[in-house]
Coordinates of N, CA and C in Angstrom, one line a residue:
M380 N -3.8 332.7 190.4 CA -4.9 332.7 189.4 C -4.9 331.4 188.7
E381 N -6.1 330.8 188.6 CA -6.2 329.4 188.0 C -6.0 329.5 186.5
L382 N -5.3 328.6 185.9 CA -5.0 328.6 184.5 C -6.2 327.9 183.8
N383 N -6.3 328.2 182.5 CA -7.3 327.6 181.6 C -8.7 327.8 182.1
K384 N -8.9 329.0 182.6 CA -10.3 329.3 183.2 C -10.5 330.8 182.8
I385 N -11.7 331.1 182.4 CA -12.1 332.4 182.0 C -12.4 333.2 183.3
H386 N -11.7 334.3 183.5 CA -12.0 335.2 184.6 C -12.6 336.5 184.2
N387 N -13.9 336.6 184.7 CA -14.7 337.8 184.3 C -14.4 338.9 185.3
I388 N -13.2 339.6 185.2 CA -12.9 340.7 186.1 C -12.2 341.8 185.3
D389 N -12.1 342.9 185.8 CA -11.4 344.0 185.2 C -9.9 343.6 184.9
C390 N -9.4 343.9 183.7 CA -8.1 343.4 183.3 C -7.0 343.9 184.2
L391 N -7.1 345.1 184.7 CA -6.0 345.6 185.6 C -6.0 344.8 186.9
D392 N -7.2 344.5 187.4 CA -7.3 343.7 188.7 C -6.7 342.3 188.4
G393 N -7.1 341.7 187.2 CA -6.6 340.4 186.9 C -5.1 340.4 186.7
L394 N -4.5 341.4 186.0 CA -3.1 341.4 185.8 C -2.4 341.5 187.2
K395 N -2.9 342.3 188.1 CA -2.3 342.5 189.4 C -2.2 341.2 190.2
Q396 N -3.1 340.2 189.9 CA -3.2 338.9 190.6 C -2.2 338.0 190.0
M397 N -1.6 338.3 188.9 CA -0.7 337.4 188.2 C 0.8 337.6 188.6
S398 N 1.5 336.5 188.5 CA 3.0 336.5 188.9 C 3.8 337.3 187.9
D399 N 4.9 337.8 188.4 CA 5.9 338.5 187.5 C 6.4 337.5 186.4
D400 N 6.6 337.9 185.2 CA 7.2 337.1 184.2 C 6.5 335.7 184.0
S401 N 5.2 335.7 183.9 CA 4.4 334.5 183.8 C 3.6 334.3 182.6
I402 N 3.6 335.3 181.7 CA 2.8 335.2 180.5 C 3.7 335.1 179.3
D403 N 3.4 334.1 178.4 CA 4.1 333.9 177.2 C 3.9 334.9 176.1
L404 N 2.6 335.3 175.9 CA 2.2 336.2 174.8 C 0.9 336.9 175.3
I405 N 0.9 338.2 175.0 CA -0.3 339.0 175.2 C -0.8 339.5 173.8
V406 N -2.0 339.2 173.5 CA -2.7 339.8 172.3 C -3.9 340.5 172.8
T407 N -4.0 341.8 172.5 CA -5.1 342.6 173.1 C -5.5 343.7 172.2
S408 N -6.8 344.1 172.3 CA -7.3 345.2 171.6 C -8.0 346.1 172.7
P409 N -7.3 347.2 173.1 CA -7.8 348.0 174.1 C -9.2 348.6 173.7
P410 N -10.0 349.1 174.6 CA -11.3 349.7 174.3 C -11.0 351.0 173.5
Y411 N -11.9 351.2 172.5 CA -11.8 352.5 171.7 C -12.1 353.7 172.7
F412 N -11.4 354.7 172.5 CA -11.6 355.9 173.3 C -13.0 356.5 173.0
N413 N -13.9 356.5 173.9 CA -15.2 357.1 173.9 C -16.1 356.7 172.6
A414 N -15.8 355.6 172.1 CA -16.5 355.1 170.9 C -17.7 354.2 171.2
R415 N -17.7 353.7 172.5 CA -18.8 352.9 172.9 C -19.3 353.3 174.2
E416 N -20.6 353.0 174.5 CA -21.2 353.4 175.8 C -20.4 352.8 177.0
Y417 N -19.8 351.7 176.9 CA -19.1 351.0 178.0 C -17.6 351.5 178.1
S418 N -17.2 352.4 177.2 CA -15.8 352.9 177.3 C -15.7 354.4 177.2
Q419 N -16.0 355.1 178.3 CA -16.1 356.5 178.2 C -15.1 357.1 179.3
W420 N -14.4 358.1 178.8 CA -13.4 358.8 179.6 C -13.7 360.3 179.5
E421 N -13.3 361.1 180.5 CA -13.5 362.6 180.5 C -12.6 363.2 179.4
T422 N -11.3 362.7 179.4 CA -10.3 363.3 178.5 C -9.5 362.1 177.9
V423 N -8.8 362.4 176.8 CA -7.9 361.5 176.2 C -6.7 361.2 177.2
E424 N -6.3 362.2 178.0 CA -5.3 362.0 179.0 C -5.7 361.0 180.1
D425 N -7.0 361.0 180.5 CA -7.5 360.0 181.4 C -7.4 358.6 180.8
Y426 N -7.8 358.6 179.6 CA -7.8 357.3 178.8 C -6.4 356.7 178.8
M427 N -5.4 357.6 178.3 CA -4.0 357.1 178.2 C -3.5 356.8 179.6
N428 N -3.8 357.5 180.6 CA -3.3 357.1 182.0 C -3.9 355.7 182.4
D429 N -5.1 355.4 182.1 CA -5.7 354.1 182.4 C -5.0 353.0 181.6
M430 N -4.7 353.3 180.3 CA -4.0 352.4 179.5 C -2.6 352.1 180.0
K431 N -1.9 353.2 180.4 CA -0.6 353.1 180.9 C -0.5 352.2 182.2
N432 N -1.5 352.4 183.0 CA -1.5 351.5 184.2 C -1.7 350.0 183.9
I433 N -2.6 349.7 182.9 CA -2.8 348.4 182.4 C -1.5 347.8 181.8
F434 N -0.9 348.6 180.9 CA 0.2 348.1 180.2 C 1.5 348.0 181.0
T435 N 1.6 348.8 182.1 CA 2.7 348.6 183.0 C 2.6 347.3 183.7
E436 N 1.4 346.9 184.1 CA 1.2 345.5 184.6 C 1.4 344.5 183.6
A437 N 1.1 344.7 182.4 CA 1.3 343.8 181.3 C 2.9 343.5 181.2
Y438 N 3.6 344.6 181.2 CA 5.1 344.5 181.1 C 5.6 343.7 182.3
R439 N 5.1 343.9 183.5 CA 5.5 343.1 184.6 C 5.2 341.6 184.5
T440 N 4.1 341.3 183.9 CA 3.7 339.9 183.8 C 4.2 339.1 182.6
V441 N 4.5 339.8 181.5 CA 4.9 339.1 180.3 C 6.4 338.6 180.6
K442 N 6.7 337.4 180.1 CA 8.0 336.9 180.3 C 9.0 337.7 179.5
N443 N 10.3 337.7 180.0 CA 11.3 338.4 179.3 C 11.6 337.7 177.9
H444 N 11.9 338.4 176.9 CA 12.1 338.0 175.5 C 10.8 337.4 174.9
H445 N 9.7 337.9 175.4 CA 8.4 337.5 174.8 C 7.7 338.7 174.3
Y446 N 6.5 338.6 173.7 CA 5.8 339.6 172.9 C 4.5 340.0 173.5
I447 N 4.1 341.3 173.1 CA 2.8 341.8 173.3 C 2.3 342.3 171.9
I448 N 1.1 342.0 171.5 CA 0.5 342.5 170.3 C -0.7 343.3 170.6
V449 N -0.7 344.6 170.1 CA -1.8 345.5 170.5 C -2.5 346.0 169.2
N450 N -3.8 345.8 169.1 CA -4.6 346.2 168.0 C -5.3 347.5 168.4
V451 N -5.0 348.6 167.8 CA -5.6 349.9 168.1 C -5.7 350.7 166.8
G452 N -6.8 351.5 166.8 CA -7.1 352.3 165.6 C -7.1 353.8 166.0
D453 N -6.6 354.6 165.1 CA -6.6 356.0 165.2 C -8.1 356.4 165.2
I454 N -8.4 357.6 165.8 CA -9.9 357.9 165.9 C -10.0 359.4 165.6
S455 N -11.2 359.8 165.2 CA -11.6 361.2 165.1 C -12.6 361.3 166.3
C456 N -12.4 362.3 167.1 CA -13.3 362.5 168.2 C -13.3 364.0 168.7
Q457 N -14.3 364.3 169.4 CA -14.5 365.7 170.0 C -13.6 365.7 171.2
V458 N -12.6 366.6 171.2 CA -11.7 366.7 172.4 C -12.1 367.9 173.3
G459 N -13.0 368.8 172.9 CA -13.5 369.9 173.7 C -15.0 369.9 173.7
K460 N -15.5 371.0 174.2 CA -17.0 371.2 174.2 C -17.5 371.7 172.9
A461 N -16.7 372.4 172.2 CA -17.2 373.0 170.9 C -17.3 372.0 169.8
K462 N -18.3 372.1 168.9 CA -18.4 371.1 167.8 C -17.2 371.1 166.9
W463 N -16.5 372.3 166.8 CA -15.3 372.3 165.9 C -14.1 371.8 166.6
S464 N -14.2 371.2 167.8 CA -13.0 370.6 168.5 C -12.8 369.2 168.1
V465 N -13.5 368.7 167.1 CA -13.3 367.4 166.6 C -11.9 367.3 165.9
R466 N -11.1 366.4 166.3 CA -9.8 366.2 165.6 C -9.4 364.8 165.6
R467 N -8.4 364.5 164.8 CA -7.9 363.2 164.6 C -6.9 362.9 165.8
L468 N -7.1 361.7 166.5 CA -6.1 361.3 167.5 C -5.3 360.1 167.0
P469 N -4.0 360.3 166.8 CA -3.2 359.2 166.4 C -2.9 358.1 167.4
L470 N -3.9 357.4 167.9 CA -3.7 356.4 169.0 C -2.6 355.4 168.7
G471 N -2.4 355.0 167.4 CA -1.3 354.1 167.2 C 0.0 354.7 167.6
A472 N 0.3 356.0 167.3 CA 1.5 356.6 167.7 C 1.6 356.9 169.2
M473 N 0.4 357.2 169.8 CA 0.4 357.4 171.2 C 0.6 356.2 172.0
F474 N 0.1 355.0 171.5 CA 0.3 353.7 172.2 C 1.8 353.3 172.0
T475 N 2.4 353.6 170.8 CA 3.8 353.2 170.6 C 4.7 354.0 171.6
M476 N 4.5 355.3 171.7 CA 5.3 356.1 172.6 C 5.1 355.6 174.1
M477 N 3.8 355.3 174.5 CA 3.6 354.9 175.8 C 4.2 353.5 176.1
L478 N 4.1 352.6 175.2 CA 4.7 351.2 175.4 C 6.2 351.3 175.5
E479 N 6.8 352.1 174.6 CA 8.3 352.3 174.7 C 8.7 352.9 176.0
E480 N 7.9 353.9 176.5 CA 8.2 354.5 177.8 C 8.2 353.5 179.0
I481 N 7.2 352.6 178.9 CA 7.1 351.6 179.9 C 8.3 350.6 179.9
G482 N 8.9 350.4 178.7 CA 10.0 349.5 178.6 C 9.9 348.5 177.5
F483 N 8.8 348.4 176.8 CA 8.7 347.5 175.6 C 9.6 348.0 174.5
E484 N 10.1 347.1 173.7 CA 10.8 347.4 172.5 C 9.9 347.3 171.3
Y485 N 9.8 348.4 170.5 CA 9.0 348.4 169.3 C 9.6 347.4 168.2
I486 N 8.8 346.5 167.7 CA 9.2 345.6 166.7 C 8.6 345.9 165.3
D487 N 7.3 346.1 165.2 CA 6.7 346.4 163.9 C 5.3 347.0 164.1
D488 N 4.8 347.5 163.0 CA 3.4 348.0 163.0 C 2.8 347.5 161.7
Y489 N 1.9 346.5 161.8 CA 1.2 345.9 160.7 C -0.1 346.8 160.5
I490 N -0.5 347.0 159.3 CA -1.7 347.7 159.0 C -2.8 346.7 158.7
W491 N -3.9 346.7 159.4 CA -5.0 345.9 159.1 C -6.0 346.6 158.3
D492 N -6.1 346.3 157.0 CA -7.0 346.9 156.1 C -8.3 346.3 156.3
K493 N -9.3 347.1 156.8 CA -10.6 346.6 157.1 C -11.6 346.7 155.9
G494 N -11.1 347.1 154.8 CA -11.9 347.2 153.6 C -12.8 348.4 153.6
E495 N -13.9 348.3 152.8 CA -14.8 349.4 152.7 C -15.4 349.8 154.0
P496 N -15.2 351.1 154.4 CA -15.8 351.5 155.7 C -17.3 351.7 155.6
Q497 N -18.0 351.5 156.7 CA -19.4 351.7 156.8 C -19.6 353.0 157.6
S498 N -20.4 353.9 157.1 CA -20.6 355.1 157.8 C -22.0 355.7 157.4
K499 N -22.6 356.4 158.5 CA -23.9 357.1 158.3 C -23.6 358.6 158.6
R500 N -22.4 359.1 158.4 CA -22.0 360.4 158.8 C -22.8 361.5 157.9
H501 N -23.2 361.1 156.8 CA -23.9 362.0 155.9 C -25.3 362.4 156.4
L502 N -25.8 361.6 157.4 CA -27.1 361.9 158.0 C -27.0 362.8 159.2
G503 N -27.4 364.0 159.2 CA -27.5 364.8 160.4 C -26.3 365.7 160.6
N504 N -25.2 365.5 159.8 CA -24.0 366.4 160.0 C -24.2 367.7 159.2
P505 N -23.7 368.8 159.8 CA -23.7 370.0 159.0 C -22.9 369.9 157.7
P506 N -23.3 370.5 156.6 CA -22.6 370.4 155.3 C -21.4 371.3 155.2
Y507 N -20.6 371.3 156.3 CA -19.4 372.1 156.2 C -18.2 371.2 156.1
P508 N -17.1 371.5 155.3 CA -16.0 370.6 155.1 C -15.2 370.3 156.3
F509 N -15.2 371.2 157.3 CA -14.3 370.9 158.5 C -15.0 369.9 159.5
Y510 N -16.3 369.6 159.2 CA -17.0 368.6 160.1 C -16.8 367.2 159.5
Q511 N -16.2 367.1 158.3 CA -16.2 365.8 157.6 C -14.7 365.3 157.8
Y512 N -14.6 364.1 158.4 CA -13.4 363.4 158.6 C -13.5 362.0 157.9
P513 N -12.4 361.6 157.3 CA -12.4 360.2 156.7 C -12.7 359.2 157.8
V514 N -13.5 358.1 157.4 CA -13.7 357.0 158.3 C -12.6 356.1 158.2
N515 N -12.1 355.6 159.4 CA -11.0 354.7 159.4 C -11.3 353.4 158.7
C516 N -10.5 353.0 157.7 CA -10.7 351.7 157.1 C -9.5 350.9 157.4
Y517 N -8.7 351.3 158.5 CA -7.5 350.5 158.9 C -7.3 350.6 160.4
E518 N -6.6 349.7 160.9 CA -6.2 349.8 162.3 C -4.7 349.3 162.4
H519 N -4.1 349.6 163.5 CA -2.7 349.3 163.7 C -2.7 347.9 164.5
I520 N -1.7 347.1 164.1 CA -1.4 345.9 164.9 C 0.0 346.1 165.3
L521 N 0.2 346.6 166.5 CA 1.5 346.9 167.0 C 2.2 345.7 167.7
V522 N 3.4 345.5 167.3 CA 4.2 344.3 167.9 C 5.3 344.9 168.7
F523 N 5.4 344.4 170.0 CA 6.5 344.9 170.9 C 7.0 343.6 171.6
A524 N 8.3 343.8 172.1 CA 8.9 342.7 172.8 C 9.4 343.3 174.2
K525 N 9.5 342.4 175.1 CA 10.1 342.7 176.4 C 11.5 342.1 176.4
H526 N 12.5 343.0 176.4 CA 13.9 342.5 176.4 C 14.6 343.3 177.5
K527 N 14.6 342.8 178.7 CA 15.4 343.4 179.8 C 16.6 342.6 180.0
L528 N 17.7 343.2 180.4 CA 19.0 342.6 180.6 C 18.8 341.6 181.8
D529 N 19.3 340.3 181.6 CA 19.2 339.3 182.6 C 20.2 338.3 182.4
K530 N 20.1 337.2 183.1 CA 21.1 336.1 183.0 C 20.5 334.9 182.2
T531 N 19.6 335.2 181.3 CA 18.9 334.2 180.5 C 20.0 333.6 179.6
K532 N 20.0 332.3 179.5 CA 20.9 331.6 178.6 C 20.2 331.4 177.2
I533 N 20.8 332.0 176.2 CA 20.2 332.0 174.9 C 21.1 331.2 174.0
P534 N 20.6 330.2 173.2 CA 21.4 329.4 172.3 C 22.0 330.3 171.2
C535 N 23.3 330.2 171.0 CA 23.9 330.9 169.9 C 23.4 330.4 168.5
P536 N 23.0 331.3 167.6 CA 22.4 330.8 166.4 C 23.3 330.1 165.5
D537 N 24.7 330.3 165.7 CA 25.7 329.6 164.8 C 26.1 328.3 165.4
C538 N 26.5 328.2 166.7 CA 27.0 327.0 167.2 C 26.1 326.2 168.2
G539 N 25.0 326.9 168.7 CA 24.1 326.3 169.6 C 24.5 326.3 171.0
E540 N 25.7 326.8 171.3 CA 26.2 326.9 172.7 C 25.3 327.9 173.5
L541 N 25.0 327.6 174.7 CA 24.3 328.5 175.6 C 25.2 329.7 176.0
I542 N 24.7 330.9 175.8 CA 25.5 332.0 176.2 C 24.7 332.9 177.2
I543 N 25.3 333.6 178.0 CA 24.6 334.5 178.9 C 24.8 335.9 178.4
Q544 N 23.7 336.7 178.5 CA 23.8 338.1 178.1 C 24.7 338.8 179.0
S545 N 25.5 339.7 178.5 CA 26.5 340.5 179.3 C 25.9 341.9 179.4
N546 N 26.6 342.7 180.3 CA 26.1 344.1 180.5 C 26.7 345.0 179.5
S547 N 27.5 344.5 178.6 CA 28.1 345.4 177.6 C 27.3 345.5 176.4

């Protein structure tokens, strides 16, 4: 894949074309689950399966001892056919568990305060309390690292001598 060029292709297809351990840093904001016309899935399980396929390739392509930053927001959405099946999905937690399962090491979760939320939910919604959910005014900025055991020589922070990771 040619460097310093914009490739207008599906991200999973693009990642599959990249070499192992070739990316220094990944910063991404996955599509919101069913929040836009261009990002629709039948179920949240389908969505998370697609995300797992993408982030498995991201793990393969990011260099060892390097980072991936993921911006994702929790959402309220309808998970069934009934109107009362609207519930809160903790996508930040779901992505954290998925990325750790793939092999990434959790580093931190920064909260992006987006300020005053904009909403028109008061127009057309039934006046019942269970139909009202708070609008998200924050998103997660999840930080993960790829640290797999290898023979990488790392400078000692005290003496500067190059050391090799051991299996112990």
